[in-house]
mmCIF file of C-alpha atoms and ligand atoms in Angstrom:
data_model
loop_
_atom_site.group_PDB
_atom_site.id
_atom_site.type_symbol
_atom_site.label_atom_id
_atom_site.label_comp_id
_atom_site.label_asym_id
_atom_site.label_seq_id
_atom_site.Cartn_x
_atom_site.Cartn_y
_atom_site.Cartn_z
ATOM 1 C CA MET V 18 -14.699 -24.379 -55.697
ATOM 2 C CA ALA V 19 -11.236 -22.991 -56.400
ATOM 3 C CA THR V 20 -10.540 -19.610 -54.780
ATOM 4 C CA LYS V 21 -10.920 -16.627 -57.065
ATOM 5 C CA THR V 22 -8.169 -14.130 -57.625
ATOM 6 C CA PHE V 23 -9.213 -10.500 -57.964
ATOM 7 C CA LEU V 24 -6.773 -8.002 -59.397
ATOM 8 C CA SER V 25 -6.890 -4.336 -60.199
ATOM 9 C CA GLY V 26 -4.423 -1.570 -60.961
ATOM 10 C CA ILE V 27 -4.720 2.036 -59.868
ATOM 11 C CA GLN V 28 -3.104 4.892 -61.730
ATOM 12 C CA PRO V 29 -1.175 7.235 -59.447
ATOM 13 C CA SER V 30 -2.481 10.411 -60.951
ATOM 14 C CA GLY V 31 -2.905 12.873 -58.108
ATOM 15 C CA ARG V 32 -5.363 13.284 -55.296
ATOM 16 C CA PRO V 33 -8.129 10.668 -55.536
ATOM 17 C CA HIS V 34 -11.630 12.175 -55.718
ATOM 18 C CA LEU V 35 -15.155 11.094 -54.819
ATOM 19 C CA GLY V 36 -15.654 9.596 -58.278
ATOM 20 C CA ASN V 37 -12.610 7.383 -57.767
ATOM 21 C CA TYR V 38 -13.912 6.423 -54.327
ATOM 22 C CA PHE V 39 -17.498 5.523 -55.200
ATOM 23 C CA GLY V 40 -16.614 4.222 -58.670
ATOM 24 C CA ALA V 41 -13.585 2.129 -57.789
ATOM 25 C CA ILE V 42 -11.876 2.247 -54.391
ATOM 26 C CA ARG V 43 -14.934 1.299 -52.366
ATOM 27 C CA GLN V 44 -15.628 -1.733 -54.570
ATOM 28 C CA HIS V 45 -12.024 -2.848 -54.268
ATOM 29 C CA ILE V 46 -12.113 -2.701 -50.499
ATOM 30 C CA ALA V 47 -15.525 -4.387 -50.302
ATOM 31 C CA LEU V 48 -14.037 -7.412 -52.083
ATOM 32 C CA GLN V 49 -12.272 -8.171 -48.828
ATOM 33 C CA GLU V 50 -15.581 -9.473 -47.543
ATOM 34 C CA GLN V 51 -15.677 -12.119 -50.280
ATOM 35 C CA PRO V 52 -13.801 -15.395 -50.373
ATOM 36 C CA GLY V 53 -10.755 -15.207 -52.619
ATOM 37 C CA GLU V 54 -7.395 -13.528 -53.007
ATOM 38 C CA ARG V 55 -6.946 -9.885 -53.843
ATOM 39 C CA PHE V 56 -4.093 -8.095 -55.574
ATOM 40 C CA PHE V 57 -4.096 -4.310 -55.913
ATOM 41 C CA PHE V 58 -1.177 -2.485 -57.393
ATOM 42 C CA ILE V 59 -0.193 1.073 -58.089
ATOM 43 C CA ALA V 60 0.397 1.362 -61.823
ATOM 44 C CA ASP V 61 3.544 3.475 -61.805
ATOM 45 C CA TYR V 62 4.835 2.047 -65.115
ATOM 46 C CA HIS V 63 1.588 3.084 -66.766
ATOM 47 C CA ALA V 64 1.897 6.524 -65.203
ATOM 48 C CA LEU V 65 5.159 7.029 -67.097
ATOM 49 C CA THR V 66 3.165 7.239 -70.325
ATOM 50 C CA THR V 67 2.095 10.702 -69.143
ATOM 51 C CA SER V 68 4.170 11.705 -66.087
ATOM 52 C CA ARG V 69 7.377 13.662 -66.609
ATOM 53 C CA GLU V 70 7.835 14.782 -63.018
ATOM 54 C CA PRO V 71 9.731 12.275 -60.850
ATOM 55 C CA GLU V 72 8.934 13.903 -57.501
ATOM 56 C CA LYS V 73 5.252 14.216 -58.316
ATOM 57 C CA LEU V 74 5.076 10.598 -59.421
ATOM 58 C CA ARG V 75 6.761 9.397 -56.230
ATOM 59 C CA GLU V 76 4.305 11.449 -54.182
ATOM 60 C CA ALA V 77 1.302 10.227 -56.150
ATOM 61 C CA VAL V 78 2.326 6.588 -55.674
ATOM 62 C CA ARG V 79 2.583 7.095 -51.923
ATOM 63 C CA ASP V 80 -0.717 8.947 -51.941
ATOM 64 C CA VAL V 81 -2.531 6.006 -53.549
ATOM 65 C CA ALA V 82 -1.071 3.623 -50.963
ATOM 66 C CA VAL V 83 -1.993 5.890 -48.046
ATOM 67 C CA THR V 84 -5.468 6.499 -49.488
ATOM 68 C CA TYR V 85 -6.276 2.810 -49.894
ATOM 69 C CA LEU V 86 -4.900 1.901 -46.478
ATOM 70 C CA SER V 87 -6.808 4.750 -44.821
ATOM 71 C CA LEU V 88 -10.050 3.751 -46.461
ATOM 72 C CA GLY V 89 -9.845 0.203 -45.186
ATOM 73 C CA LEU V 90 -7.505 -1.815 -47.354
ATOM 74 C CA ASP V 91 -6.214 -4.468 -44.995
ATOM 75 C CA PRO V 92 -2.774 -5.867 -45.914
ATOM 76 C CA ALA V 93 -3.703 -9.104 -44.171
ATOM 77 C CA ARG V 94 -6.517 -9.649 -46.678
ATOM 78 C CA SER V 95 -5.287 -7.800 -49.783
ATOM 79 C CA VAL V 96 -1.889 -7.643 -51.423
ATOM 80 C CA LEU V 97 -0.949 -4.014 -52.087
ATOM 81 C CA PHE V 98 2.162 -3.315 -54.130
ATOM 82 C CA ARG V 99 3.901 -1.182 -56.734
ATOM 83 C CA GLN V 100 3.753 -2.404 -60.325
ATOM 84 C CA SER V 101 7.420 -1.564 -60.935
ATOM 85 C CA ASP V 102 8.516 -3.802 -58.052
ATOM 86 C CA ILE V 103 7.574 -6.813 -60.160
ATOM 87 C CA ARG V 104 10.151 -7.161 -62.912
ATOM 88 C CA GLU V 105 8.356 -10.172 -64.385
ATOM 89 C CA ILE V 106 5.736 -7.716 -65.676
ATOM 90 C CA THR V 107 8.102 -6.256 -68.239
ATOM 91 C CA GLU V 108 9.274 -9.731 -69.217
ATOM 92 C CA LEU V 109 5.709 -10.902 -69.795
ATOM 93 C CA SER V 110 4.941 -7.697 -71.664
ATOM 94 C CA TRP V 111 7.502 -8.582 -74.274
ATOM 95 C CA LEU V 112 6.169 -12.097 -74.753
ATOM 96 C CA LEU V 113 2.663 -10.713 -75.192
ATOM 97 C CA ALA V 114 3.811 -7.946 -77.522
ATOM 98 C CA CYS V 115 5.227 -10.616 -79.812
ATOM 99 C CA VAL V 116 1.847 -12.307 -80.249
ATOM 100 C CA THR V 117 -0.197 -9.093 -80.569
ATOM 101 C CA GLY V 118 -1.076 -7.601 -83.928
ATOM 102 C CA MET V 119 -0.668 -3.869 -84.496
ATOM 103 C CA GLY V 120 -4.321 -3.808 -85.528
ATOM 104 C CA LEU V 121 -5.523 -4.862 -82.090
ATOM 105 C CA LEU V 122 -3.701 -1.968 -80.424
ATOM 106 C CA GLU V 123 -4.760 0.497 -83.105
ATOM 107 C CA ARG V 124 -8.377 -0.175 -82.174
ATOM 108 C CA ALA V 125 -7.915 0.822 -78.491
ATOM 109 C CA HIS V 126 -10.365 3.617 -77.597
ATOM 110 C CA SER V 127 -8.085 5.212 -75.035
ATOM 111 C CA TYR V 128 -5.251 5.438 -77.547
ATOM 112 C CA LYS V 129 -7.535 6.721 -80.309
ATOM 113 C CA ASP V 130 -9.062 9.321 -77.964
ATOM 114 C CA LYS V 131 -5.666 10.611 -76.914
ATOM 115 C CA THR V 132 -4.253 10.873 -80.423
ATOM 116 C CA ALA V 133 -7.500 12.492 -81.612
ATOM 117 C CA LYS V 134 -6.871 15.194 -79.004
ATOM 118 C CA GLY V 135 -3.542 15.839 -80.651
ATOM 119 C CA ILE V 136 -1.400 14.096 -78.034
ATOM 120 C CA GLN V 137 1.822 12.884 -79.645
ATOM 121 C CA ALA V 138 1.789 9.195 -78.791
ATOM 122 C CA SER V 139 4.908 7.479 -77.504
ATOM 123 C CA VAL V 140 5.470 3.790 -78.190
ATOM 124 C CA GLY V 141 4.689 3.290 -74.492
ATOM 125 C CA LEU V 142 1.263 4.867 -74.847
ATOM 126 C CA PHE V 143 0.564 2.697 -77.873
ATOM 127 C CA THR V 144 1.560 -0.514 -76.121
ATOM 128 C CA TYR V 145 -0.180 0.434 -72.852
ATOM 129 C CA PRO V 146 -2.734 -2.410 -73.231
ATOM 130 C CA VAL V 147 0.081 -4.961 -73.569
ATOM 131 C CA LEU V 148 1.548 -3.856 -70.254
ATOM 132 C CA MET V 149 -1.915 -3.997 -68.749
ATOM 133 C CA ALA V 150 -2.401 -7.529 -70.091
ATOM 134 C CA ALA V 151 0.881 -8.557 -68.460
ATOM 135 C CA ASP V 152 -0.389 -7.063 -65.172
ATOM 136 C CA ILE V 153 -3.529 -9.113 -65.326
ATOM 137 C CA LEU V 154 -2.087 -12.388 -66.580
ATOM 138 C CA ALA V 155 0.945 -12.393 -64.249
ATOM 139 C CA TYR V 156 -1.115 -13.397 -61.220
ATOM 140 C CA ASP V 157 -3.507 -15.874 -62.854
ATOM 141 C CA SER V 158 -6.281 -13.356 -62.169
ATOM 142 C CA ASP V 159 -9.880 -14.491 -62.521
ATOM 143 C CA LEU V 160 -11.725 -11.222 -62.044
ATOM 144 C CA VAL V 161 -10.657 -7.680 -62.783
ATOM 145 C CA PRO V 162 -12.774 -4.966 -61.158
ATOM 146 C CA VAL V 163 -12.600 -1.927 -63.442
ATOM 147 C CA GLY V 164 -14.621 1.018 -64.651
ATOM 148 C CA LYS V 165 -16.336 0.962 -68.049
ATOM 149 C CA ASP V 166 -13.441 2.808 -69.670
ATOM 150 C CA GLN V 167 -11.126 -0.134 -68.992
ATOM 151 C CA VAL V 168 -13.359 -2.922 -70.264
ATOM 152 C CA GLN V 169 -11.833 -2.864 -73.733
ATOM 153 C CA HIS V 170 -8.383 -3.289 -72.226
ATOM 154 C CA VAL V 171 -9.513 -6.400 -70.370
ATOM 155 C CA GLU V 172 -11.027 -7.771 -73.599
ATOM 156 C CA MET V 173 -7.710 -7.139 -75.332
ATOM 157 C CA THR V 174 -6.042 -9.070 -72.522
ATOM 158 C CA GLN V 175 -8.343 -12.003 -73.260
ATOM 159 C CA ASP V 176 -7.308 -11.814 -76.922
ATOM 160 C CA MET V 177 -3.606 -11.695 -76.115
ATOM 161 C CA ALA V 178 -3.885 -14.629 -73.701
ATOM 162 C CA ALA V 179 -5.790 -16.618 -76.325
ATOM 163 C CA SER V 180 -3.182 -15.871 -79.029
ATOM 164 C CA PHE V 181 -0.339 -16.964 -76.778
ATOM 165 C CA ASN V 182 -2.160 -20.077 -75.628
ATOM 166 C CA ALA V 183 -3.083 -21.016 -79.210
ATOM 167 C CA LEU V 184 0.588 -20.975 -80.153
ATOM 168 C CA TYR V 185 2.173 -22.438 -77.035
ATOM 169 C CA GLY V 186 -0.453 -24.274 -75.026
ATOM 170 C CA PRO V 187 -2.476 -23.329 -71.963
ATOM 171 C CA VAL V 188 -0.180 -20.892 -70.169
ATOM 172 C CA PHE V 189 -2.420 -17.943 -69.310
ATOM 173 C CA LYS V 190 -5.708 -17.978 -67.463
ATOM 174 C CA ARG V 191 -8.594 -16.092 -69.085
ATOM 175 C CA PRO V 192 -9.635 -13.112 -66.940
ATOM 176 C CA GLU V 193 -13.103 -11.551 -66.798
ATOM 177 C CA CYS V 194 -14.212 -7.996 -66.002
ATOM 178 C CA LEU V 195 -16.059 -7.200 -62.830
ATOM 179 C CA LEU V 196 -18.167 -4.106 -63.423
ATOM 180 C CA GLU V 197 -19.792 -1.909 -60.821
ATOM 181 C CA ARG V 198 -23.467 -2.351 -61.648
ATOM 182 C CA ALA V 199 -25.132 0.698 -60.084
ATOM 183 C CA GLU V 200 -25.368 3.326 -62.799
ATOM 184 C CA SER V 201 -25.226 6.144 -60.230
ATOM 185 C CA LEU V 202 -21.845 4.948 -58.985
ATOM 186 C CA GLN V 203 -20.373 4.574 -62.445
ATOM 187 C CA LYS V 204 -20.722 8.268 -63.068
ATOM 188 C CA VAL V 205 -20.399 10.379 -59.967
ATOM 189 C CA PRO V 206 -21.016 13.990 -61.002
ATOM 190 C CA GLY V 207 -18.542 16.799 -60.492
ATOM 191 C CA LEU V 208 -19.137 20.309 -59.172
ATOM 192 C CA ASP V 209 -20.557 21.341 -62.562
ATOM 193 C CA GLY V 210 -22.776 18.294 -63.078
ATOM 194 C CA GLU V 211 -20.483 16.719 -65.684
ATOM 195 C CA LYS V 212 -18.709 13.458 -64.777
ATOM 196 C CA MET V 213 -16.263 14.132 -61.961
ATOM 197 C CA SER V 214 -12.723 14.005 -63.300
ATOM 198 C CA LYS V 215 -9.364 15.481 -62.413
ATOM 199 C CA SER V 216 -8.952 16.544 -65.990
ATOM 200 C CA TYR V 217 -12.119 18.679 -65.824
ATOM 201 C CA GLY V 218 -11.094 20.387 -62.572
ATOM 202 C CA ASN V 219 -14.560 19.647 -61.151
ATOM 203 C CA ASP V 220 -13.487 17.117 -58.546
ATOM 204 C CA ILE V 221 -13.735 16.888 -54.763
ATOM 205 C CA TRP V 222 -10.795 15.314 -52.982
ATOM 206 C CA ILE V 223 -11.866 12.414 -50.757
ATOM 207 C CA PHE V 224 -10.190 13.859 -47.678
ATOM 208 C CA GLU V 225 -11.181 17.475 -48.162
ATOM 209 C CA SER V 226 -12.441 18.925 -44.891
ATOM 210 C CA GLY V 227 -13.023 22.084 -42.845
ATOM 211 C CA LYS V 228 -12.811 25.406 -44.640
ATOM 212 C CA ALA V 229 -11.500 23.943 -47.875
ATOM 213 C CA LEU V 230 -14.435 21.536 -48.055
ATOM 214 C CA LYS V 231 -16.867 24.344 -47.394
ATOM 215 C CA LYS V 232 -15.352 26.335 -50.225
ATOM 216 C CA THR V 233 -15.424 23.390 -52.633
ATOM 217 C CA VAL V 234 -19.000 22.396 -51.823
ATOM 218 C CA GLY V 235 -19.903 26.070 -52.260
ATOM 219 C CA ARG V 236 -18.946 25.661 -55.920
ATOM 220 C CA ILE V 237 -21.532 22.941 -56.625
ATOM 221 C CA VAL V 238 -23.770 24.433 -59.267
ATOM 222 C CA THR V 239 -27.273 25.476 -58.201
ATOM 223 C CA ASP V 240 -29.791 27.963 -59.600
ATOM 224 C CA SER V 241 -31.409 31.136 -58.313
ATOM 225 C CA ARG V 242 -34.796 29.706 -57.306
ATOM 226 C CA ALA V 243 -35.952 30.671 -53.822
ATOM 227 C CA PRO V 244 -36.189 28.021 -51.048
ATOM 228 C CA GLU V 245 -39.994 28.434 -50.940
ATOM 229 C CA GLU V 246 -40.401 27.376 -54.556
ATOM 230 C CA PRO V 247 -41.251 23.628 -54.707
ATOM 231 C CA LYS V 248 -38.636 21.666 -56.662
ATOM 232 C CA ASN V 249 -38.161 18.168 -57.959
ATOM 233 C CA PRO V 250 -35.220 16.875 -55.859
ATOM 234 C CA ASP V 251 -34.353 14.293 -58.489
ATOM 235 C CA GLU V 252 -33.447 17.102 -60.851
ATOM 236 C CA LEU V 253 -31.115 18.808 -58.414
ATOM 237 C CA LEU V 254 -27.392 18.145 -58.683
ATOM 238 C CA LEU V 255 -27.009 18.579 -54.924
ATOM 239 C CA PHE V 256 -29.165 15.536 -54.295
ATOM 240 C CA ARG V 257 -26.903 13.381 -56.433
ATOM 241 C CA PHE V 258 -24.201 14.162 -53.909
ATOM 242 C CA LEU V 259 -26.443 13.850 -50.862
ATOM 243 C CA GLU V 260 -27.485 10.382 -52.027
ATOM 244 C CA LEU V 261 -23.902 9.238 -51.624
ATOM 245 C CA PHE V 262 -23.629 10.280 -47.993
ATOM 246 C CA LEU V 263 -26.974 10.415 -46.210
ATOM 247 C CA ALA V 264 -28.893 7.536 -44.705
ATOM 248 C CA PRO V 265 -32.012 6.764 -46.798
ATOM 249 C CA SER V 266 -34.406 7.999 -44.094
ATOM 250 C CA GLU V 267 -32.599 11.300 -43.695
ATOM 251 C CA LEU V 268 -32.391 11.739 -47.448
ATOM 252 C CA ALA V 269 -36.122 11.114 -47.799
ATOM 253 C CA LEU V 270 -36.851 13.877 -45.271
ATOM 254 C CA TRP V 271 -34.766 16.436 -47.156
ATOM 255 C CA LYS V 272 -36.358 15.447 -50.428
ATOM 256 C CA GLU V 273 -39.830 15.789 -49.024
ATOM 257 C CA ARG V 274 -39.160 19.284 -47.676
ATOM 258 C CA VAL V 275 -37.640 20.485 -50.939
ATOM 259 C CA GLN V 276 -40.491 19.029 -52.959
ATOM 260 C CA LYS V 277 -43.075 20.682 -50.753
ATOM 261 C CA GLY V 278 -41.445 24.119 -50.700
ATOM 262 C CA GLY V 279 -43.191 26.932 -48.830
ATOM 263 C CA GLU V 280 -42.290 28.610 -45.600
ATOM 264 C CA GLY V 281 -39.259 27.052 -43.857
ATOM 265 C CA ALA V 282 -38.247 24.863 -46.802
ATOM 266 C CA PRO V 283 -34.490 24.323 -46.991
ATOM 267 C CA GLY V 284 -32.467 26.459 -49.395
ATOM 268 C CA TYR V 285 -29.391 25.330 -51.272
ATOM 269 C CA GLY V 286 -27.219 26.573 -48.403
ATOM 270 C CA HIS V 287 -28.932 24.165 -46.015
ATOM 271 C CA LEU V 288 -28.484 21.277 -48.395
ATOM 272 C CA LYS V 289 -24.823 22.122 -48.803
ATOM 273 C CA ALA V 290 -24.361 22.189 -45.035
ATOM 274 C CA ALA V 291 -25.975 18.741 -44.788
ATOM 275 C CA LEU V 292 -23.641 17.490 -47.495
ATOM 276 C CA ILE V 293 -20.590 18.849 -45.690
ATOM 277 C CA ASP V 294 -21.685 17.114 -42.470
ATOM 278 C CA GLY V 295 -22.300 13.896 -44.363
ATOM 279 C CA MET V 296 -18.865 13.982 -45.966
ATOM 280 C CA GLU V 297 -17.044 14.897 -42.770
ATOM 281 C CA ASN V 298 -18.708 11.977 -40.957
ATOM 282 C CA HIS V 299 -18.337 9.471 -43.748
ATOM 283 C CA PHE V 300 -14.577 9.880 -43.940
ATOM 284 C CA ALA V 301 -13.825 10.736 -40.287
ATOM 285 C CA VAL V 302 -12.232 7.386 -39.417
ATOM 286 C CA ALA V 303 -10.317 7.258 -42.702
ATOM 287 C CA ARG V 304 -9.039 10.782 -42.183
ATOM 288 C CA ARG V 305 -7.621 9.864 -38.771
ATOM 289 C CA ARG V 306 -6.029 6.719 -40.161
ATOM 290 C CA ARG V 307 -4.507 8.811 -42.936
ATOM 291 C CA GLU V 308 -2.882 11.157 -40.433
ATOM 292 C CA GLU V 309 -1.344 8.163 -38.659
ATOM 293 C CA LEU V 310 0.029 6.725 -41.871
ATOM 294 C CA LEU V 311 1.430 10.051 -42.995
ATOM 295 C CA ALA V 312 3.294 10.229 -39.701
ATOM 296 C CA ASP V 313 4.769 6.750 -40.237
ATOM 297 C CA PRO V 314 6.080 6.481 -43.808
ATOM 298 C CA ALA V 315 8.229 3.461 -42.911
ATOM 299 C CA GLU V 316 5.057 1.488 -42.186
ATOM 300 C CA VAL V 317 3.738 2.237 -45.671
ATOM 301 C CA ASP V 318 7.075 1.159 -47.177
ATOM 302 C CA ARG V 319 6.945 -2.083 -45.240
ATOM 303 C CA ILE V 320 3.434 -2.835 -46.459
ATOM 304 C CA LEU V 321 4.394 -2.176 -50.085
ATOM 305 C CA GLU V 322 7.513 -4.315 -49.795
ATOM 306 C CA ARG V 323 5.672 -7.201 -48.248
ATOM 307 C CA GLY V 324 3.016 -6.868 -50.944
ATOM 308 C CA ALA V 325 5.666 -6.958 -53.658
ATOM 309 C CA GLU V 326 7.135 -10.167 -52.233
ATOM 310 C CA GLN V 327 3.750 -11.880 -52.266
ATOM 311 C CA ALA V 328 2.921 -10.653 -55.764
ATOM 312 C CA ARG V 329 6.337 -11.594 -57.097
ATOM 313 C CA ALA V 330 5.960 -15.172 -55.923
ATOM 314 C CA ARG V 331 2.940 -15.496 -58.209
ATOM 315 C CA ALA V 332 4.440 -13.606 -61.117
ATOM 316 C CA VAL V 333 7.640 -15.679 -61.111
ATOM 317 C CA ALA V 334 5.651 -18.887 -61.478
ATOM 318 C CA VAL V 335 3.645 -17.507 -64.393
ATOM 319 C CA ARG V 336 6.722 -16.016 -66.063
ATOM 320 C CA ASP V 337 8.569 -19.354 -65.766
ATOM 321 C CA ARG V 338 5.614 -21.169 -67.313
ATOM 322 C CA ALA V 339 5.454 -18.690 -70.188
ATOM 323 C CA PHE V 340 9.234 -18.667 -70.805
ATOM 324 C CA LYS V 341 9.330 -22.427 -70.929
ATOM 325 C CA ALA V 342 6.339 -22.682 -73.245
ATOM 326 C CA CYS V 343 7.717 -20.314 -75.881
ATOM 327 C CA GLY V 344 11.220 -21.714 -75.922
ATOM 328 C CA LEU V 345 13.175 -19.311 -73.719
ATOM 329 C CA ARG V 346 14.010 -21.956 -71.136
HETATM 330 P P1 LIG R 30 -10.022 10.799 -63.689
HETATM 331 O O1 LIG R 30 -11.117 10.863 -64.716
HETATM 332 O O2 LIG R 30 -10.255 11.776 -62.590
HETATM 333 O O3 LIG R 30 -8.639 10.917 -64.284
HETATM 334 P P2 LIG R 30 -9.386 8.012 -63.503
HETATM 335 O O4 LIG R 30 -9.587 7.833 -64.962
HETATM 336 O O5 LIG R 30 -7.983 7.995 -62.976
HETATM 337 O O6 LIG R 30 -10.117 9.362 -63.028
HETATM 338 O O7 LIG R 30 -10.254 6.912 -62.763
HETATM 339 C C1 LIG R 30 -9.772 5.937 -61.850
HETATM 340 C C2 LIG R 30 -10.935 5.032 -61.469
HETATM 341 O O8 LIG R 30 -12.004 5.792 -60.906
HETATM 342 C C3 LIG R 30 -11.548 4.289 -62.653
HETATM 343 O O9 LIG R 30 -11.905 2.988 -62.214
HETATM 344 C C4 LIG R 30 -12.794 5.071 -62.998
HETATM 345 O O10 LIG R 30 -13.779 4.275 -63.574
HETATM 346 C C5 LIG R 30 -13.216 5.615 -61.640
HETATM 347 N N1 LIG R 30 -13.847 6.920 -61.810
HETATM 348 C C6 LIG R 30 -13.247 8.066 -62.204
HETATM 349 N N2 LIG R 30 -14.122 9.100 -62.243
HETATM 350 C C7 LIG R 30 -15.312 8.584 -61.862
HETATM 351 C C8 LIG R 30 -16.627 9.137 -61.690
HETATM 352 N N3 LIG R 30 -16.863 10.412 -61.912
HETATM 353 N N4 LIG R 30 -17.611 8.302 -61.294
HETATM 354 C C9 LIG R 30 -17.370 6.991 -61.050
HETATM 355 N N5 LIG R 30 -16.180 6.423 -61.189
HETATM 356 C C10 LIG R 30 -15.156 7.186 -61.594
HETATM 357 N N1 LIG R 31 -5.325 1.237 -66.982
HETATM 358 C C1 LIG R 31 -5.957 1.239 -65.684
HETATM 359 C C2 LIG R 31 -6.578 2.653 -65.447
HETATM 360 O O1 LIG R 31 -6.201 3.594 -66.084
HETATM 361 C C3 LIG R 31 -4.960 0.922 -64.598
HETATM 362 C C4 LIG R 31 -4.426 -0.458 -64.754
HETATM 363 C C5 LIG R 31 -3.186 -0.816 -65.153
HETATM 364 C C6 LIG R 31 -5.152 -1.671 -64.532
HETATM 365 N N2 LIG R 31 -3.054 -2.159 -65.191
HETATM 366 C C7 LIG R 31 -4.246 -2.719 -64.807
HETATM 367 C C8 LIG R 31 -6.456 -1.945 -64.123
HETATM 368 C C9 LIG R 31 -4.626 -4.059 -64.686
HETATM 369 C C10 LIG R 31 -6.847 -3.300 -64.004
HETATM 370 C C11 LIG R 31 -5.928 -4.337 -64.291
HETATM 371 O O2 LIG R 31 -7.419 2.782 -64.580
#
């Protein structure tokens, strides 16, 4: 069986939160245990559709790299790089733009959602899926692990590849989506019970700890029922968080005590303390690794540069194939 190539892009949009971790980062890193090749890049070109602050963008790019490396991305098993280090991406974007109908892009949910909110769209925002298709096709990717919100973009990539291939022959490989199946991990809740998202301000930073973590966890919404009152744990927001961090046996014990109620039953404060412990433990190793990487920025630069070299080798071959097929060479 030919080896599979996995590829995904990560937007550098500020401090990654628990939703990003359980919904995306963890799956990406777990792919290292599977046979195949893995490419992960930081989508800084895509970020320019919204970012207007150079320093913040630079910081956010570095933050994604440090976050992934801290959480277990191993440069010996995964290629980590910056999108903008691969100039073939913009070249391929143009070729794909020339075989893509306006109608296809006009149907993109993410574009429609943004314009419906009154955001003045730039041409870049409109052609965002074309750039994303170039990202995917440039490495002959087989499988693209993404969240539900990106599925349409991968389908558009399939359409663009098919249009190009229909005109010029079999140049691009057809990619498929790889979706996280567990429903609970697709929609990690935020402090208010809505989906966790930076844009809702209800998120918990992956590396939050100590006093700041205590304060943040303190904001998880509860109600005013007394600890003695028996409650259905499956209806409590706090348990949706605890499920992410506690071992099943420990979780079952907490659930039982809450369900039973009565004298000595745990109150919300106890549950929050257990959650804080769980989070501190879960990310302890990653937090230490993060400190080391922050103290050695040259190491992060080296990893990104080496990643770019490996990614470029692939992208050059695909670009050459595409140029030749459509008459540029
Ligand atoms: P945000 O909504 O905070 O801006 P992004 O859209 O940048 O997050 O998401 C980056 C990745 O993290 C995507 O793959 C997305 O599916 C995943 N993700 C974001 N929020 C959550 C969440 N609450 N639960 C599960 N996955 C999430
Ligand atoms: N658009 C993706 C997001 O917002 C990021 C991304 C860019 C991407 N290019 C990609 C994801 C290619 C997968 C494959 O999350």
